[in-house]
Amino acid sequence: MPIKNLADRWGGVSITLHWLTALMILGLVVVGFLMQELAKSPTKIQVYGLHKSIGLTVLALTVLRLLWRLFAGVPAPVPGMPRWQVWASNASHGALYVVLLAMPLSGWLYNSASGFPLKWFGLFALPKLSGYDAQVKAFALGAHETLFLVLAAIVTVHALAAFKHHYFDRDRTLVRMLPLLKPPAPAARDTDPGV
């Protein structure tokens, strides 16, 4: 597998960053729901700390992914893809990157406006984005929750589109991001001898 993206496939760095980000987001969702159910305790503080650290890691990975896209480029659309699908793909990827940047930043802002320190896995502290402010705290929390719903919608559409390309269009869109996946079999042609 090439490291850099090629015209017809994603390279190893892009694939690794994509799936690492996806796994971290899944972990954030699980931890996010879990931490709300915990009683106030040292364990809850540790779980919140884990959620914040993973969120900051997603923010860093997203910046890295954007920089890598600038350096390595992106593969061309699969042959035969309609122009509207290319546009929709570009728009959804753009929206996904905006949310992957905005969501961790809104969490960071919420943490800052709540007056809590922010440490990445306990290794080093990050600067506050705001002093204690109840209005900023409420805004940031609302933004964080809304962005979660937007992210869930975009990821769902993204996954459904990938499955559509693989199982209905039978093209290599999904295989380019999942290289161990077997390429789809070509669609059966109409073999009626009367045609």
PDB file of C-alpha atoms in Angstrom:
ATOM      1  CA  MET A   1       0.000   0.000   0.000  1.00  0.00           C
ATOM      2  CA  PRO A   2       1.434   3.387  -0.931  1.00  0.00           C
ATOM      3  CA  ILE A   3       1.971   5.939   1.828  1.00  0.00           C
ATOM      4  CA  LYS A   4       0.836   8.899  -0.260  1.00  0.00           C
ATOM      5  CA  ASN A   5      -2.544   9.127  -1.973  1.00  0.00           C
ATOM      6  CA  LEU A   6      -2.678   8.107  -5.619  1.00  0.00           C
ATOM      7  CA  ALA A   7      -5.084   9.210  -8.336  1.00  0.00           C
ATOM      8  CA  ASP A   8      -7.193   6.067  -7.885  1.00  0.00           C
ATOM      9  CA  ARG A   9      -6.815   5.215  -4.172  1.00  0.00           C
ATOM     10  CA  TRP A  10      -6.109   6.524  -0.698  1.00  0.00           C
ATOM     11  CA  GLY A  11      -2.646   5.960   0.725  1.00  0.00           C
ATOM     12  CA  GLY A  12      -1.712   4.390   4.034  1.00  0.00           C
ATOM     13  CA  VAL A  13      -1.460   7.652   5.981  1.00  0.00           C
ATOM     14  CA  SER A  14      -4.930   8.831   4.921  1.00  0.00           C
ATOM     15  CA  ILE A  15      -6.484   5.422   5.621  1.00  0.00           C
ATOM     16  CA  THR A  16      -4.854   5.223   9.059  1.00  0.00           C
ATOM     17  CA  LEU A  17      -5.913   8.759  10.016  1.00  0.00           C
ATOM     18  CA  HIS A  18      -9.467   8.122   8.764  1.00  0.00           C
ATOM     19  CA  TRP A  19     -10.020   4.930  10.764  1.00  0.00           C
ATOM     20  CA  LEU A  20      -8.185   6.188  13.854  1.00  0.00           C
ATOM     21  CA  THR A  21     -10.445   9.255  13.872  1.00  0.00           C
ATOM     22  CA  ALA A  22     -13.531   7.061  13.378  1.00  0.00           C
ATOM     23  CA  LEU A  23     -12.552   4.807  16.308  1.00  0.00           C
ATOM     24  CA  MET A  24     -11.873   7.790  18.542  1.00  0.00           C
ATOM     25  CA  ILE A  25     -15.228   9.346  17.697  1.00  0.00           C
ATOM     26  CA  LEU A  26     -16.956   6.070  18.522  1.00  0.00           C
ATOM     27  CA  GLY A  27     -15.078   6.019  21.837  1.00  0.00           C
ATOM     28  CA  LEU A  28     -16.084   9.628  22.513  1.00  0.00           C
ATOM     29  CA  VAL A  29     -19.740   8.799  21.940  1.00  0.00           C
ATOM     30  CA  VAL A  30     -19.606   5.840  24.345  1.00  0.00           C
ATOM     31  CA  VAL A  31     -17.690   7.789  26.998  1.00  0.00           C
ATOM     32  CA  GLY A  32     -19.909  10.856  26.464  1.00  0.00           C
ATOM     33  CA  PHE A  33     -23.083   8.927  27.230  1.00  0.00           C
ATOM     34  CA  LEU A  34     -21.464   6.966  30.061  1.00  0.00           C
ATOM     35  CA  MET A  35     -20.087   9.987  31.904  1.00  0.00           C
ATOM     36  CA  GLN A  36     -23.493  11.640  32.149  1.00  0.00           C
ATOM     37  CA  GLU A  37     -24.837   8.637  34.066  1.00  0.00           C
ATOM     38  CA  LEU A  38     -22.025   8.554  36.632  1.00  0.00           C
ATOM     39  CA  ALA A  39     -22.516   9.881  40.145  1.00  0.00           C
ATOM     40  CA  LYS A  40     -20.160  12.651  41.258  1.00  0.00           C
ATOM     41  CA  SER A  41     -16.956  10.876  42.201  1.00  0.00           C
ATOM     42  CA  PRO A  42     -13.247  10.717  41.375  1.00  0.00           C
ATOM     43  CA  THR A  43     -14.134   8.145  38.697  1.00  0.00           C
ATOM     44  CA  LYS A  44     -16.463  10.633  36.988  1.00  0.00           C
ATOM     45  CA  ILE A  45     -13.674  13.237  36.963  1.00  0.00           C
ATOM     46  CA  GLN A  46     -11.324  10.676  35.384  1.00  0.00           C
ATOM     47  CA  VAL A  47     -13.909   9.720  32.737  1.00  0.00           C
ATOM     48  CA  TYR A  48     -14.489  13.411  31.912  1.00  0.00           C
ATOM     49  CA  GLY A  49     -10.721  13.857  31.657  1.00  0.00           C
ATOM     50  CA  LEU A  50     -10.523  10.904  29.261  1.00  0.00           C
ATOM     51  CA  HIS A  51     -13.342  12.352  27.131  1.00  0.00           C
ATOM     52  CA  LYS A  52     -11.592  15.724  26.945  1.00  0.00           C
ATOM     53  CA  SER A  53      -8.216  14.194  26.076  1.00  0.00           C
ATOM     54  CA  ILE A  54      -9.642  12.015  23.317  1.00  0.00           C
ATOM     55  CA  GLY A  55     -11.574  15.028  21.977  1.00  0.00           C
ATOM     56  CA  LEU A  56      -8.378  17.079  21.854  1.00  0.00           C
ATOM     57  CA  THR A  57      -6.679  14.198  20.053  1.00  0.00           C
ATOM     58  CA  VAL A  58      -9.465  14.194  17.446  1.00  0.00           C
ATOM     59  CA  LEU A  59      -8.916  17.936  17.015  1.00  0.00           C
ATOM     60  CA  ALA A  60      -5.177  17.382  16.454  1.00  0.00           C
ATOM     61  CA  LEU A  61      -5.799  14.458  14.073  1.00  0.00           C
ATOM     62  CA  THR A  62      -8.259  16.563  12.077  1.00  0.00           C
ATOM     63  CA  VAL A  63      -5.699  19.324  11.641  1.00  0.00           C
ATOM     64  CA  LEU A  64      -3.137  16.681  10.643  1.00  0.00           C
ATOM     65  CA  ARG A  65      -5.595  15.146   8.162  1.00  0.00           C
ATOM     66  CA  LEU A  66      -6.246  18.520   6.545  1.00  0.00           C
ATOM     67  CA  LEU A  67      -2.527  19.232   6.256  1.00  0.00           C
ATOM     68  CA  TRP A  68      -1.936  15.757   4.798  1.00  0.00           C
ATOM     69  CA  ARG A  69      -4.721  16.313   2.224  1.00  0.00           C
ATOM     70  CA  LEU A  70      -2.980  19.512   1.140  1.00  0.00           C
ATOM     71  CA  PHE A  71       0.330  17.664   0.801  1.00  0.00           C
ATOM     72  CA  ALA A  72      -0.834  14.307  -0.579  1.00  0.00           C
ATOM     73  CA  GLY A  73      -3.908  15.375  -2.548  1.00  0.00           C
ATOM     74  CA  VAL A  74      -7.024  13.277  -2.889  1.00  0.00           C
ATOM     75  CA  PRO A  75      -7.928  10.507  -5.314  1.00  0.00           C
ATOM     76  CA  ALA A  76     -10.107  11.397  -8.283  1.00  0.00           C
ATOM     77  CA  PRO A  77     -13.759  10.341  -8.091  1.00  0.00           C
ATOM     78  CA  VAL A  78     -14.397   6.819  -9.294  1.00  0.00           C
ATOM     79  CA  PRO A  79     -15.075   6.682 -13.035  1.00  0.00           C
ATOM     80  CA  GLY A  80     -18.678   7.267 -13.976  1.00  0.00           C
ATOM     81  CA  MET A  81     -19.700   9.062 -10.787  1.00  0.00           C
ATOM     82  CA  PRO A  82     -22.350  11.687 -11.590  1.00  0.00           C
ATOM     83  CA  ARG A  83     -21.344  15.303 -11.089  1.00  0.00           C
ATOM     84  CA  TRP A  84     -23.988  15.851  -8.393  1.00  0.00           C
ATOM     85  CA  GLN A  85     -22.530  12.966  -6.360  1.00  0.00           C
ATOM     86  CA  VAL A  86     -19.041  14.435  -6.654  1.00  0.00           C
ATOM     87  CA  TRP A  87     -20.421  17.759  -5.417  1.00  0.00           C
ATOM     88  CA  ALA A  88     -22.347  16.067  -2.580  1.00  0.00           C
ATOM     89  CA  SER A  89     -19.241  14.102  -1.573  1.00  0.00           C
ATOM     90  CA  ASN A  90     -17.089  17.229  -1.485  1.00  0.00           C
ATOM     91  CA  ALA A  91     -19.745  19.152   0.470  1.00  0.00           C
ATOM     92  CA  SER A  92     -20.205  16.370   3.039  1.00  0.00           C
ATOM     93  CA  HIS A  93     -16.459  15.975   3.514  1.00  0.00           C
ATOM     94  CA  GLY A  94     -16.119  19.731   3.990  1.00  0.00           C
ATOM     95  CA  ALA A  95     -18.954  19.741   6.533  1.00  0.00           C
ATOM     96  CA  LEU A  96     -17.409  16.779   8.321  1.00  0.00           C
ATOM     97  CA  TYR A  97     -14.067  18.567   8.693  1.00  0.00           C
ATOM     98  CA  VAL A  98     -15.798  21.717   9.990  1.00  0.00           C
ATOM     99  CA  VAL A  99     -17.657  19.686  12.637  1.00  0.00           C
ATOM    100  CA  LEU A 100     -14.530  17.698  13.574  1.00  0.00           C
ATOM    101  CA  LEU A 101     -12.811  21.024  14.275  1.00  0.00           C
ATOM    102  CA  ALA A 102     -15.756  22.848  15.872  1.00  0.00           C
ATOM    103  CA  MET A 103     -16.920  20.098  18.204  1.00  0.00           C
ATOM    104  CA  PRO A 104     -13.684  19.692  20.191  1.00  0.00           C
ATOM    105  CA  LEU A 105     -13.251  23.467  20.220  1.00  0.00           C
ATOM    106  CA  SER A 106     -16.749  23.890  21.670  1.00  0.00           C
ATOM    107  CA  GLY A 107     -15.883  21.321  24.352  1.00  0.00           C
ATOM    108  CA  TRP A 108     -12.647  23.164  25.099  1.00  0.00           C
ATOM    109  CA  LEU A 109     -14.564  26.453  25.331  1.00  0.00           C
ATOM    110  CA  TYR A 110     -17.163  24.838  27.626  1.00  0.00           C
ATOM    111  CA  ASN A 111     -14.420  23.496  29.874  1.00  0.00           C
ATOM    112  CA  SER A 112     -12.706  26.906  29.982  1.00  0.00           C
ATOM    113  CA  ALA A 113     -15.917  28.838  30.700  1.00  0.00           C
ATOM    114  CA  SER A 114     -16.724  26.322  33.460  1.00  0.00           C
ATOM    115  CA  GLY A 115     -13.480  27.226  35.203  1.00  0.00           C
ATOM    116  CA  PHE A 116     -11.886  23.784  34.945  1.00  0.00           C
ATOM    117  CA  PRO A 117      -8.255  23.121  34.048  1.00  0.00           C
ATOM    118  CA  LEU A 118      -7.632  21.161  30.855  1.00  0.00           C
ATOM    119  CA  LYS A 119      -4.836  18.609  30.674  1.00  0.00           C
ATOM    120  CA  TRP A 120      -4.149  16.279  27.780  1.00  0.00           C
ATOM    121  CA  PHE A 121      -4.004  12.786  29.336  1.00  0.00           C
ATOM    122  CA  GLY A 122      -2.561  14.465  32.447  1.00  0.00           C
ATOM    123  CA  LEU A 123       0.680  15.234  30.599  1.00  0.00           C
ATOM    124  CA  PHE A 124       0.403  18.972  29.960  1.00  0.00           C
ATOM    125  CA  ALA A 125      -2.069  21.798  30.459  1.00  0.00           C
ATOM    126  CA  LEU A 126      -3.744  23.661  27.628  1.00  0.00           C
ATOM    127  CA  PRO A 127      -4.569  27.364  27.778  1.00  0.00           C
ATOM    128  CA  LYS A 128      -8.068  28.533  28.609  1.00  0.00           C
ATOM    129  CA  LEU A 129     -10.172  29.857  25.732  1.00  0.00           C
ATOM    130  CA  SER A 130     -12.270  31.920  28.153  1.00  0.00           C
ATOM    131  CA  GLY A 131     -12.464  32.902  31.767  1.00  0.00           C
ATOM    132  CA  TYR A 132     -15.345  31.634  33.896  1.00  0.00           C
ATOM    133  CA  ASP A 133     -18.538  32.840  32.204  1.00  0.00           C
ATOM    134  CA  ALA A 134     -21.990  31.280  32.650  1.00  0.00           C
ATOM    135  CA  GLN A 135     -23.294  32.592  29.311  1.00  0.00           C
ATOM    136  CA  VAL A 136     -20.300  31.337  27.341  1.00  0.00           C
ATOM    137  CA  LYS A 137     -20.567  28.019  29.205  1.00  0.00           C
ATOM    138  CA  ALA A 138     -24.247  27.638  28.211  1.00  0.00           C
ATOM    139  CA  PHE A 139     -23.505  28.617  24.586  1.00  0.00           C
ATOM    140  CA  ALA A 140     -20.577  26.189  24.327  1.00  0.00           C
ATOM    141  CA  LEU A 141     -22.574  23.315  25.840  1.00  0.00           C
ATOM    142  CA  GLY A 142     -25.467  23.941  23.434  1.00  0.00           C
ATOM    143  CA  ALA A 143     -23.049  24.111  20.507  1.00  0.00           C
ATOM    144  CA  HIS A 144     -21.318  20.894  21.603  1.00  0.00           C
ATOM    145  CA  GLU A 145     -24.608  19.008  21.853  1.00  0.00           C
ATOM    146  CA  THR A 146     -25.910  20.375  18.532  1.00  0.00           C
ATOM    147  CA  LEU A 147     -22.646  19.561  16.788  1.00  0.00           C
ATOM    148  CA  PHE A 148     -22.935  15.984  18.076  1.00  0.00           C
ATOM    149  CA  LEU A 149     -26.300  15.654  16.318  1.00  0.00           C
ATOM    150  CA  VAL A 150     -24.886  17.197  13.129  1.00  0.00           C
ATOM    151  CA  LEU A 151     -21.888  14.847  13.300  1.00  0.00           C
ATOM    152  CA  ALA A 152     -24.167  11.825  13.786  1.00  0.00           C
ATOM    153  CA  ALA A 153     -26.207  12.841  10.727  1.00  0.00           C
ATOM    154  CA  ILE A 154     -23.144  13.442   8.520  1.00  0.00           C
ATOM    155  CA  VAL A 155     -21.456  10.190   9.572  1.00  0.00           C
ATOM    156  CA  THR A 156     -24.675   8.234   8.927  1.00  0.00           C
ATOM    157  CA  VAL A 157     -25.033   9.699   5.427  1.00  0.00           C
ATOM    158  CA  HIS A 158     -21.295   9.139   4.816  1.00  0.00           C
ATOM    159  CA  ALA A 159     -21.552   5.451   5.770  1.00  0.00           C
ATOM    160  CA  LEU A 160     -24.765   4.892   3.807  1.00  0.00           C
ATOM    161  CA  ALA A 161     -23.209   6.504   0.728  1.00  0.00           C
ATOM    162  CA  ALA A 162     -20.165   4.225   1.025  1.00  0.00           C
ATOM    163  CA  PHE A 163     -22.405   1.134   1.245  1.00  0.00           C
ATOM    164  CA  LYS A 164     -24.500   2.391  -1.708  1.00  0.00           C
ATOM    165  CA  HIS A 165     -21.363   2.714  -3.808  1.00  0.00           C
ATOM    166  CA  HIS A 166     -20.180  -0.756  -2.836  1.00  0.00           C
ATOM    167  CA  TYR A 167     -23.398  -2.785  -2.958  1.00  0.00           C
ATOM    168  CA  PHE A 168     -25.557  -0.922  -5.501  1.00  0.00           C
ATOM    169  CA  ASP A 169     -23.194   1.008  -7.770  1.00  0.00           C
ATOM    170  CA  ARG A 170     -20.554  -1.731  -7.394  1.00  0.00           C
ATOM    171  CA  ASP A 171     -17.677   0.701  -7.714  1.00  0.00           C
ATOM    172  CA  ARG A 172     -14.401   0.950  -5.785  1.00  0.00           C
ATOM    173  CA  THR A 173     -15.287   3.909  -3.526  1.00  0.00           C
ATOM    174  CA  LEU A 174     -15.388   1.863  -0.296  1.00  0.00           C
ATOM    175  CA  VAL A 175     -12.525  -0.446  -1.299  1.00  0.00           C
ATOM    176  CA  ARG A 176     -10.238   2.576  -1.653  1.00  0.00           C
ATOM    177  CA  MET A 177     -10.654   3.281   2.094  1.00  0.00           C
ATOM    178  CA  LEU A 178     -10.894  -0.376   3.173  1.00  0.00           C
ATOM    179  CA  PRO A 179      -8.105  -2.068   1.192  1.00  0.00           C
ATOM    180  CA  LEU A 180      -8.719  -5.491   2.771  1.00  0.00           C
ATOM    181  CA  LEU A 181     -12.310  -5.448   1.521  1.00  0.00           C
ATOM    182  CA  LYS A 182     -12.908  -7.540  -1.558  1.00  0.00           C
ATOM    183  CA  PRO A 183     -13.799  -5.399  -4.607  1.00  0.00           C
ATOM    184  CA  PRO A 184     -17.476  -5.622  -5.553  1.00  0.00           C
ATOM    185  CA  ALA A 185     -18.477  -8.051  -8.288  1.00  0.00           C
ATOM    186  CA  PRO A 186     -19.567  -6.294 -11.471  1.00  0.00           C
ATOM    187  CA  ALA A 187     -23.309  -5.824 -11.819  1.00  0.00           C
ATOM    188  CA  ALA A 188     -24.974  -8.599 -13.789  1.00  0.00           C
ATOM    189  CA  ARG A 189     -25.744  -7.502 -17.339  1.00  0.00           C
ATOM    190  CA  ASP A 190     -29.044  -8.186 -19.012  1.00  0.00           C
ATOM    191  CA  THR A 191     -28.360 -11.449 -20.832  1.00  0.00           C
ATOM    192  CA  ASP A 192     -31.821 -11.936 -22.372  1.00  0.00           C
ATOM    193  CA  PRO A 193     -31.059 -13.228 -25.885  1.00  0.00           C
ATOM    194  CA  GLY A 194     -34.193 -11.520 -27.184  1.00  0.00           C
ATOM    195  CA  VAL A 195     -32.761  -8.069 -26.528  1.00  0.00           C
TER     196      VAL A 195
END
